Coordinates of C-alpha atoms (C1' of nucleotides) in Angstrom, one line a residue:
Chain A
M1 CA 0.0 0.0 0.0
P2 CA 1.7 3.2 -1.1
S3 CA 2.0 6.0 1.5
A4 CA 0.2 9.3 1.1
R5 CA 3.5 10.9 0.2
Y6 CA 4.2 8.5 -2.7
A7 CA 0.7 8.8 -3.9
T8 CA 1.0 12.6 -4.0
K9 CA 4.3 12.5 -5.7
V10 CA 3.2 10.0 -8.4
G11 CA 0.1 12.2 -9.0
A12 CA 2.3 15.3 -9.5
M13 CA 4.6 13.4 -11.9
A14 CA 1.7 12.2 -14.0
E15 CA 0.4 15.7 -14.2
T16 CA 3.6 17.3 -15.4
S17 CA 4.7 14.5 -17.7
S18 CA 1.2 14.1 -19.3
A19 CA 1.2 17.8 -20.0
K20 CA 4.0 17.6 -22.5
R21 CA 5.2 13.9 -22.3
V22 CA 8.8 14.9 -22.9
R23 CA 10.9 12.2 -24.5
R24 CA 14.3 12.3 -22.9
S25 CA 17.2 10.1 -23.9
K26 CA 18.7 8.0 -21.2
A27 CA 21.8 10.1 -21.2
E28 CA 19.7 13.2 -20.7
Q29 CA 17.7 11.6 -18.0
R30 CA 20.8 10.4 -16.2
A31 CA 22.4 13.9 -16.4
E32 CA 19.2 15.5 -15.2
T33 CA 18.7 13.2 -12.2
L34 CA 22.3 13.5 -11.3
E35 CA 22.1 17.3 -11.3
Q36 CA 19.0 17.2 -9.2
I37 CA 20.6 14.9 -6.6
L38 CA 23.7 17.1 -6.5
N39 CA 21.7 20.3 -6.1
A40 CA 19.6 18.8 -3.3
A41 CA 22.7 17.4 -1.5
E42 CA 24.5 20.7 -2.0
Y43 CA 21.7 22.6 -0.4
L44 CA 21.2 20.2 2.5
F45 CA 24.9 19.8 3.2
S46 CA 25.4 23.5 3.2
K47 CA 22.7 23.9 5.9
H48 CA 23.5 20.8 8.1
G49 CA 26.9 19.5 7.2
L50 CA 27.9 16.0 6.2
H51 CA 26.6 14.3 9.3
G52 CA 23.4 16.4 9.5
V53 CA 22.0 15.0 6.3
T54 CA 20.8 11.5 5.5
L55 CA 20.6 10.0 2.1
R56 CA 16.9 9.7 2.7
D57 CA 16.7 13.5 3.2
V58 CA 18.3 14.0 -0.2
A59 CA 16.1 11.5 -1.9
L60 CA 13.0 13.0 -0.4
R61 CA 14.0 16.5 -1.6
V62 CA 14.5 15.2 -5.1
G63 CA 11.4 13.1 -5.0
V64 CA 13.0 9.8 -5.8
H65 CA 13.6 6.6 -3.8
T66 CA 16.5 6.4 -1.4
S67 CA 18.1 3.5 -3.1
L68 CA 18.7 5.6 -6.2
M69 CA 21.3 7.4 -4.2
H70 CA 23.3 4.2 -4.1
Y71 CA 22.7 3.6 -7.8
Y72 CA 24.4 6.9 -8.7
F73 CA 26.9 7.2 -5.8
D74 CA 28.8 4.6 -3.8
D75 CA 27.9 6.0 -0.5
K76 CA 27.3 9.3 1.4
R77 CA 30.9 10.3 1.5
S78 CA 31.3 10.0 -2.2
L79 CA 28.1 12.0 -2.8
F80 CA 29.7 14.7 -0.6
E81 CA 32.9 14.7 -2.5
A82 CA 31.0 14.8 -5.8
V83 CA 29.2 17.9 -4.6
F84 CA 32.5 19.5 -3.7
A85 CA 34.2 18.5 -6.9
R86 CA 31.4 19.6 -9.3
R87 CA 32.1 23.3 -9.0
A88 CA 35.6 23.3 -7.5
A89 CA 37.3 23.3 -10.9
V90 CA 35.2 26.3 -12.0
T91 CA 36.0 28.5 -9.1
S92 CA 39.6 27.4 -9.0
G93 CA 40.0 27.8 -12.8
R94 CA 38.5 31.3 -12.9
R95 CA 40.8 32.5 -10.1
M96 CA 43.8 31.0 -11.7
E97 CA 43.1 32.9 -14.9
A98 CA 42.4 36.1 -13.1
L99 CA 45.7 35.8 -11.2
D100 CA 47.6 35.0 -14.4
R101 CA 46.0 37.9 -16.1
Y102 CA 46.8 40.2 -13.3
A103 CA 50.4 39.0 -13.0
Q104 CA 50.9 39.7 -16.7
E105 CA 49.3 43.2 -16.5
A106 CA 51.4 44.1 -13.5
A107 CA 54.5 43.2 -15.5
G108 CA 56.7 42.2 -12.5
K109 CA 55.4 45.0 -10.2
P110 CA 52.2 43.6 -8.7
T111 CA 50.5 45.2 -5.6
V112 CA 48.9 43.3 -2.7
E113 CA 45.6 45.0 -3.4
G114 CA 45.7 44.2 -7.1
A115 CA 46.4 40.5 -6.4
L116 CA 43.6 40.4 -3.8
H117 CA 41.2 42.0 -6.1
A118 CA 41.9 39.3 -8.7
F119 CA 41.6 36.5 -6.1
L120 CA 38.6 37.7 -4.1
D121 CA 36.5 39.7 -6.5
T122 CA 36.7 37.0 -9.1
D123 CA 35.3 34.5 -6.7
L124 CA 32.7 36.8 -5.2
D125 CA 31.5 37.7 -8.7
L126 CA 31.0 34.1 -9.4
Y127 CA 28.6 33.7 -6.5
I128 CA 26.9 37.0 -7.2
S129 CA 26.1 36.2 -10.8
G130 CA 25.7 32.4 -10.3
G131 CA 22.3 32.5 -8.7
E132 CA 21.1 30.4 -5.8
A133 CA 22.9 27.2 -6.7
W134 CA 26.3 28.9 -6.5
M135 CA 25.4 30.7 -3.3
N136 CA 24.6 27.2 -1.9
Y137 CA 27.9 26.0 -3.1
A138 CA 29.6 28.9 -1.4
A139 CA 28.0 28.0 1.9
F140 CA 28.7 24.3 1.4
G141 CA 32.4 25.0 0.8
A142 CA 32.7 27.3 3.8
R143 CA 31.1 24.8 6.0
A144 CA 33.2 21.9 4.6
S145 CA 36.4 23.9 5.1
N146 CA 35.8 23.7 8.8
T147 CA 35.8 19.8 9.0
P148 CA 38.3 17.1 8.7
E149 CA 36.7 15.6 5.6
G150 CA 36.3 19.0 3.9
G151 CA 39.8 20.2 4.8
E152 CA 41.3 17.4 2.9
L153 CA 39.3 18.3 -0.2
M154 CA 40.2 21.9 0.2
D155 CA 43.9 21.0 0.1
R156 CA 43.4 18.7 -2.9
Y157 CA 41.4 21.2 -5.0
F158 CA 42.5 24.6 -4.0
D159 CA 46.2 24.5 -3.1
P160 CA 47.3 25.5 -6.6
V161 CA 45.3 28.7 -6.7
V162 CA 46.3 29.7 -3.2
L163 CA 49.9 29.0 -3.9
K164 CA 49.7 31.1 -7.0
L165 CA 48.3 34.0 -5.0
I166 CA 51.0 33.6 -2.4
G167 CA 53.6 33.7 -5.1
I168 CA 52.3 37.0 -6.4
L169 CA 52.1 38.4 -2.9
K170 CA 55.7 37.5 -2.3
Q171 CA 56.6 39.5 -5.4
A172 CA 54.6 42.4 -4.2
L173 CA 56.3 42.3 -0.8
P174 CA 59.9 41.2 -1.5
D175 CA 61.2 42.3 1.9
Y176 CA 58.6 40.4 3.9
A177 CA 59.2 37.3 5.9
E178 CA 57.5 34.4 4.3
E179 CA 55.5 33.6 7.5
D180 CA 54.0 37.1 7.5
I181 CA 52.7 36.5 4.0
F182 CA 51.1 33.2 5.1
W183 CA 49.6 34.7 8.2
G184 CA 48.2 37.5 6.1
Y185 CA 46.6 35.0 3.8
F186 CA 45.3 33.2 6.8
F187 CA 43.4 36.3 7.9
V188 CA 42.1 36.7 4.3
T189 CA 40.8 33.2 4.0
G190 CA 39.2 33.3 7.4
S191 CA 37.1 36.4 6.3
L192 CA 36.4 34.9 3.0
M193 CA 35.1 31.6 4.5
H194 CA 33.0 33.5 6.9
T195 CA 31.6 35.5 4.1
L196 CA 30.7 32.5 2.1
G197 CA 29.0 30.9 5.1
R198 CA 26.3 33.6 5.2
T199 CA 25.3 32.8 8.8
G200 CA 23.0 35.8 9.1
R201 CA 24.6 36.9 12.3
I202 CA 25.8 40.3 11.0
D203 CA 22.2 41.0 9.9
R204 CA 21.0 40.6 13.5
L205 CA 23.9 42.3 15.1
S206 CA 23.7 45.3 12.9
G207 CA 19.9 45.5 13.1
G208 CA 19.6 44.8 9.4
L209 CA 22.1 47.5 8.3
C210 CA 24.3 44.8 6.9
K211 CA 23.2 41.6 5.2
S212 CA 25.4 38.6 5.1
D213 CA 24.2 37.7 1.5
D214 CA 25.2 41.2 0.3
F215 CA 28.4 40.0 -1.4
E216 CA 28.5 43.2 -3.5
A217 CA 29.0 45.3 -0.3
I218 CA 31.7 42.9 0.9
K219 CA 33.4 42.9 -2.5
Q220 CA 33.6 46.7 -2.3
R221 CA 35.5 46.6 0.9
M222 CA 37.4 43.3 1.3
A223 CA 40.4 43.5 -1.0
K224 CA 41.2 47.1 0.2
F225 CA 40.8 46.2 3.8
M226 CA 43.0 43.1 3.6
A227 CA 45.7 44.9 1.5
A228 CA 46.0 47.5 4.2
G229 CA 46.3 44.7 6.8
F230 CA 49.1 43.1 4.8
L231 CA 51.0 46.4 4.7
S232 CA 50.7 46.8 8.4
L233 CA 52.8 43.6 8.9
K234 CA 55.9 45.2 7.6
R235 CA 58.8 44.6 10.0
G236 CA 60.8 47.4 11.5
Chain B
M1 CA 27.4 -11.7 29.6
P2 CA 29.6 -8.6 29.8
S3 CA 31.5 -7.6 26.7
A4 CA 35.2 -7.5 26.7
R5 CA 35.1 -3.7 26.8
Y6 CA 33.1 -3.6 30.0
A7 CA 35.3 -6.3 31.5
T8 CA 38.4 -4.2 30.8
K9 CA 36.8 -1.0 32.1
V10 CA 35.7 -2.6 35.3
G11 CA 39.1 -4.1 35.8
A12 CA 40.7 -0.7 35.3
M13 CA 38.3 0.9 37.8
A14 CA 38.9 -1.7 40.4
E15 CA 42.6 -1.1 40.0
T16 CA 42.5 2.6 40.5
S17 CA 39.9 2.8 43.2
S18 CA 41.4 0.0 45.3
A19 CA 44.7 1.8 45.2
K20 CA 43.4 4.7 47.2
R21 CA 39.7 4.1 47.6
V22 CA 38.9 7.8 47.5
R23 CA 35.7 8.6 49.3
R24 CA 33.9 11.3 47.3
S25 CA 30.7 12.9 48.4
K26 CA 27.8 12.6 46.1
A27 CA 28.0 16.3 45.2
E28 CA 31.7 15.8 44.3
Q29 CA 31.0 12.8 42.3
R30 CA 28.2 14.5 40.5
A31 CA 30.4 17.5 39.7
E32 CA 33.3 15.3 38.5
T33 CA 31.2 13.1 36.2
L34 CA 29.5 16.2 34.8
E35 CA 32.8 17.7 34.1
Q36 CA 34.1 14.6 32.4
I37 CA 31.0 14.3 30.2
L38 CA 31.2 18.0 29.2
N39 CA 34.9 17.6 28.4
A40 CA 34.4 14.6 26.3
A41 CA 31.5 16.2 24.5
E42 CA 33.4 19.4 24.0
Y43 CA 36.3 17.5 22.4
L44 CA 34.0 15.3 20.2
F45 CA 31.7 18.2 19.1
S46 CA 34.7 20.3 18.2
K47 CA 36.0 17.6 15.9
H48 CA 32.7 16.4 14.3
G49 CA 30.0 18.8 15.1
L50 CA 26.6 18.3 16.7
H51 CA 25.4 15.7 14.2
G52 CA 28.8 13.9 13.9
V53 CA 28.7 12.8 17.5
T54 CA 26.4 10.3 19.2
L55 CA 25.7 10.1 22.9
R56 CA 27.2 6.7 22.8
D57 CA 30.5 8.2 21.5
V58 CA 30.5 10.6 24.5
A59 CA 29.7 7.9 27.0
L60 CA 32.3 5.6 25.6
R61 CA 35.0 8.3 25.9
V62 CA 34.0 8.9 29.5
G63 CA 33.8 5.2 30.2
V64 CA 30.3 5.2 31.5
H65 CA 27.0 3.9 30.2
T66 CA 25.0 5.7 27.5
S67 CA 22.0 6.1 29.7
L68 CA 23.9 8.3 32.1
M69 CA 23.9 10.9 29.4
H70 CA 20.1 11.1 29.7
Y71 CA 20.4 11.2 33.5
Y72 CA 22.5 14.3 33.4
F73 CA 21.1 15.9 30.3
D74 CA 17.7 15.9 28.7
D75 CA 18.9 15.1 25.3
K76 CA 21.8 15.7 22.9
R77 CA 20.8 19.2 22.1
S78 CA 20.8 20.2 25.7
L79 CA 24.2 18.6 26.2
F80 CA 25.5 20.7 23.3
E81 CA 24.1 23.8 24.7
A82 CA 25.6 23.0 28.1
V83 CA 29.0 22.7 26.5
F84 CA 28.6 26.0 24.9
A85 CA 27.3 27.8 28.0
R86 CA 29.9 26.4 30.4
R87 CA 32.8 28.6 29.2
A88 CA 30.8 31.3 27.3
A89 CA 30.4 33.5 30.4
V90 CA 34.1 33.3 31.1
T91 CA 35.3 34.5 27.7
S92 CA 32.5 37.0 27.4
G93 CA 33.1 38.4 30.9
R94 CA 36.9 38.7 30.4
R95 CA 36.5 40.6 27.2
M96 CA 33.8 42.8 28.7
E97 CA 36.2 43.8 31.5
A98 CA 39.1 44.3 29.1
L99 CA 37.0 46.6 26.9
D100 CA 35.7 48.5 29.9
R101 CA 39.3 48.9 31.2
Y102 CA 40.5 50.1 27.8
A103 CA 37.6 52.5 27.3
Q104 CA 38.4 54.1 30.7
E105 CA 42.2 54.2 30.0
A106 CA 41.6 55.8 26.6
A107 CA 39.5 58.5 28.3
G108 CA 37.2 59.3 25.4
K109 CA 39.9 58.9 22.8
P110 CA 40.1 55.2 21.9
T111 CA 41.9 53.9 18.9
V112 CA 40.8 51.0 16.7
E113 CA 44.0 49.1 17.4
G114 CA 43.6 49.6 21.1
A115 CA 40.0 48.3 21.1
L116 CA 41.0 45.3 19.0
H117 CA 43.9 44.4 21.2
A118 CA 41.5 44.4 24.2
F119 CA 39.0 42.3 22.3
L120 CA 41.2 39.9 20.5
D121 CA 44.3 39.5 22.7
T122 CA 42.2 38.9 25.8
D123 CA 40.5 36.1 24.1
L124 CA 43.6 34.5 22.5
D125 CA 45.4 34.7 25.9
L126 CA 42.6 32.7 27.5
Y127 CA 43.1 29.9 25.0
I128 CA 46.9 30.1 25.1
S129 CA 47.0 29.8 28.9
G130 CA 43.9 27.7 29.4
G131 CA 45.4 24.4 28.2
E132 CA 43.9 21.7 26.0
A133 CA 40.3 22.1 27.3
W134 CA 40.1 25.7 26.3
M135 CA 41.7 25.0 23.0
N136 CA 38.9 22.5 22.4
Y137 CA 36.3 25.0 23.4
A138 CA 37.7 27.4 20.9
A139 CA 37.4 24.9 18.1
F140 CA 34.0 23.9 19.4
G141 CA 32.8 27.5 19.3
A142 CA 34.2 28.2 15.9
R143 CA 32.6 25.2 14.5
A144 CA 29.3 25.9 16.2
S145 CA 29.3 29.5 14.9
N146 CA 28.9 28.1 11.4
T147 CA 25.7 26.2 12.1
P148 CA 22.0 27.2 12.7
E149 CA 22.0 25.8 16.2
G150 CA 25.3 27.4 17.2
G151 CA 24.5 30.7 15.5
E152 CA 21.5 31.2 17.8
L153 CA 23.7 30.5 20.8
M154 CA 26.3 33.0 19.6
D155 CA 23.7 35.7 19.5
R156 CA 22.4 34.9 22.9
Y157 CA 25.8 34.7 24.6
F158 CA 28.1 37.1 22.7
D159 CA 26.0 40.0 21.4
P160 CA 26.7 42.2 24.5
V161 CA 30.5 42.0 24.1
V162 CA 30.4 42.5 20.4
L163 CA 28.1 45.5 20.7
K164 CA 30.4 47.0 23.4
L165 CA 33.3 46.6 21.0
I166 CA 31.3 48.2 18.2
G167 CA 30.5 51.1 20.5
I168 CA 34.1 51.8 21.1
L169 CA 35.0 51.5 17.4
K170 CA 32.3 54.1 16.7
Q171 CA 34.0 56.4 19.1
A172 CA 37.3 55.8 17.5
L173 CA 35.9 56.4 14.1
P174 CA 33.4 59.1 14.5
D175 CA 33.1 60.1 10.9
Y176 CA 32.6 56.5 9.7
A177 CA 29.3 55.2 8.3
E178 CA 27.9 52.6 10.7
E179 CA 27.9 49.9 8.1
D180 CA 31.6 50.2 7.5
I181 CA 32.2 49.6 11.1
F182 CA 30.0 46.5 11.0
W183 CA 31.7 45.2 7.9
G184 CA 35.0 45.7 9.5
Y185 CA 33.9 43.7 12.5
F186 CA 32.6 41.1 10.1
F187 CA 36.1 40.6 8.7
V188 CA 37.6 40.5 12.1
T189 CA 35.3 37.9 13.4
G190 CA 35.7 35.8 10.3
S191 CA 39.5 35.7 10.9
L192 CA 39.0 35.0 14.6
M193 CA 36.6 32.1 14.0
H194 CA 39.0 30.7 11.4
T195 CA 41.8 31.0 14.0
L196 CA 39.9 29.2 16.7
G197 CA 39.0 26.4 14.4
R198 CA 42.6 25.3 14.0
T199 CA 42.0 23.3 10.8
G200 CA 45.7 22.7 10.2
R201 CA 45.4 23.9 6.6
I202 CA 47.9 26.7 7.0
D203 CA 50.4 24.2 8.3
R204 CA 50.2 22.2 5.1
L205 CA 50.0 25.2 2.8
S206 CA 53.0 26.8 4.3
G207 CA 55.0 23.6 4.6
G208 CA 55.1 23.8 8.3
L209 CA 56.2 27.5 8.5
C210 CA 53.0 28.5 10.2
K211 CA 51.1 26.4 12.6
S212 CA 47.4 26.9 13.1
D213 CA 47.7 26.3 16.9
D214 CA 50.3 29.0 17.2
F215 CA 47.9 31.5 18.8
E216 CA 50.9 33.6 20.0
A217 CA 52.0 34.3 16.4
I218 CA 48.5 35.2 15.5
K219 CA 48.1 37.5 18.5
Q220 CA 51.2 39.3 17.5
R221 CA 49.7 40.2 14.1
M222 CA 45.9 40.2 14.2
A223 CA 44.9 43.4 16.0
K224 CA 47.4 45.5 14.0
F225 CA 46.4 43.9 10.7
M226 CA 42.7 44.4 11.3
A227 CA 43.1 48.0 12.6
A228 CA 44.9 48.9 9.4
G229 CA 42.1 47.3 7.5
F230 CA 39.5 49.4 9.3
L231 CA 41.4 52.6 8.6
S232 CA 41.4 51.7 4.9
L233 CA 37.6 51.9 4.8
K234 CA 37.6 55.7 5.4
R235 CA 35.3 57.3 2.8
G236 CA 36.5 59.9 0.4
Chain C
dA1 C1' 16.5 7.7 52.0
dT2 C1' 18.5 9.6 48.3
dT3 C1' 21.4 9.6 44.4
dA4 C1' 24.7 7.7 40.8
dT5 C1' 25.1 4.3 37.7
dC6 C1' 23.9 0.2 35.1
dT7 C1' 20.8 -3.5 32.6
dA8 C1' 17.5 -4.3 29.4
dT9 C1' 14.8 -3.1 25.8
dA10 C1' 11.5 -0.6 22.6
dG11 C1' 11.0 2.0 18.7
dA12 C1' 12.9 4.9 15.2
dT13 C1' 16.0 5.7 11.6
dC14 C1' 19.8 4.9 8.5
dT15 C1' 22.8 2.6 5.1
dA16 C1' 23.2 -0.8 1.9
dT17 C1' 22.0 -4.6 -1.1
dA18 C1' 19.2 -8.0 -3.9
dG19 C1' 16.0 -8.4 -7.1
dA20 C1' 11.7 -6.7 -9.6
dT21 C1' 9.6 -3.4 -13.0
dA22 C1' 9.3 -0.1 -16.4
dA23 C1' 11.1 2.6 -19.5
dT24 C1' 14.5 3.7 -23.7
dG25 C1' 17.8 1.9 -27.5
dC26 C1' 19.1 -0.9 -31.4
Chain D
dA1 C1' 19.4 -5.3 -24.4
dT2 C1' 20.4 -1.9 -21.5
dT3 C1' 19.5 1.4 -18.1
dA4 C1' 16.7 4.1 -14.6
dT5 C1' 13.9 3.5 -10.9
dC6 C1' 11.4 1.2 -7.4
dT7 C1' 10.1 -2.6 -3.8
dA8 C1' 11.4 -5.2 0.0
dT9 C1' 14.3 -6.1 3.5
dA10 C1' 18.6 -7.1 6.5
dG11 C1' 21.5 -5.4 9.7
dA12 C1' 23.5 -1.7 12.3
dT13 C1' 23.0 2.1 15.1
dC14 C1' 20.9 5.6 17.8
dT15 C1' 17.8 7.9 21.2
dA16 C1' 15.2 7.3 25.0
dT17 C1' 12.9 5.2 29.0
dA18 C1' 11.7 1.9 32.8
dG19 C1' 13.3 -0.4 36.3
dA20 C1' 17.3 -2.7 39.0
dT21 C1' 21.6 -2.2 41.7
dA22 C1' 25.0 -0.2 44.4
dA23 C1' 26.8 3.3 46.5
dT24 C1' 26.5 7.7 50.0
dG25 C1' 23.9 10.4 53.6
dC26 C1' 21.3 11.1 57.9

DNA sequence: ATTATCTATAGATCTATAGATAATGC
DNA sequence: ATTATCTATAGATCTATAGATAATGC
């Protein structure tokens, strides 16, 4: 005897598919279902973390049976990694290009602020113009970065971009100790992760004056703020 | 039939308690067990988050039966909140005092850097000198701040200190727009949370040059870095 | 007599797999 | 003939509670 939930769902499906009865190839259907699963998982993981989400939750949100999760993914961990990997190459690649472009423009004389604009603004723009899905990915990544599982993925996918940024910063600050540059980056990435997490706390603290999903406002301030911070680390 | 684990545990207990057969009052025993449970929970929650830890995990770490968790705490959520609350008043109170003291010393003319030293250094000192338990609490709080459950607790316990800091910053920057001060604080708290989380990523990135549990090194740079950032937000 | 701790167990939920069914693809 | 999806179910684990046992406290 089907539960009320399944009855409803089947009814809804019949409704939409009878309206147009779209013929999708198997490849199309596979791709579409995969995308729906990844989107649902991305959203849920971004809110509750790896352990706060069950495969059943994801299946329910997509409207398919739990066992389909195991058909497309080995297990929960591999679904989590698939969510991470899907957009990681895009954000990493875009920042790589932006940093390359900036390094070339600067022709051997980069500034800290210029490098940070390339690194930070490029990423923030991606989330600003990428719609809800990318905003969810931002929060997913920020949350993941805070965990053992996610930390390992961060290393694997983002070390190259970060080391490229560090390289340009060294060029911009040739008389700096290497540690100071790493600590400066440490402060930058902390603020960036906090931004991507969009916890809503600044909204409440500021009485609505600032909104944690206002990435435009953050973009207008962040690179300049952090560049000034870097310059303050100059040693006597 | 007792499992091997219980047999081992009982053996160990007999060993230690027969050695000295300490007579503890019920109040003492209660306090001691409570503390052990909170410490174990703090450690585990800091590593795996609310949903990544089971009451069984906590009980196992303490060496008592799972049902004792329910004797001392209503449920998992209330254990989580108890962990949060136990040290929240201490860190909040210390920073309150430090900010009050600084505001008085500055006699109406506070600086951004002075206020940030009072706010940040006071807290970092607490973790530096508080030993492993306080370091775990730092990571626990950082991780919690990133979640819906923890966010609400952050508001409840830390709004007063933060608003006091904001007040002093406004005094230090009288011609600043209020939003700029809040965004500056936003960057500061992001870096602070990232610090407290001690993910170890900076260790790997820097090839061991920086260590994420080197709060002393961070303290030496953070207030100055962030103060310079604030000053960069001055509007034309 | 009261309190700390344990035993036993119910009920819910979760992951994972085997096998059935219903579509698309040659 | 192959692939996408579902049904059914095993086995593990988790939370929570009722009731027993073993200590401390007057």
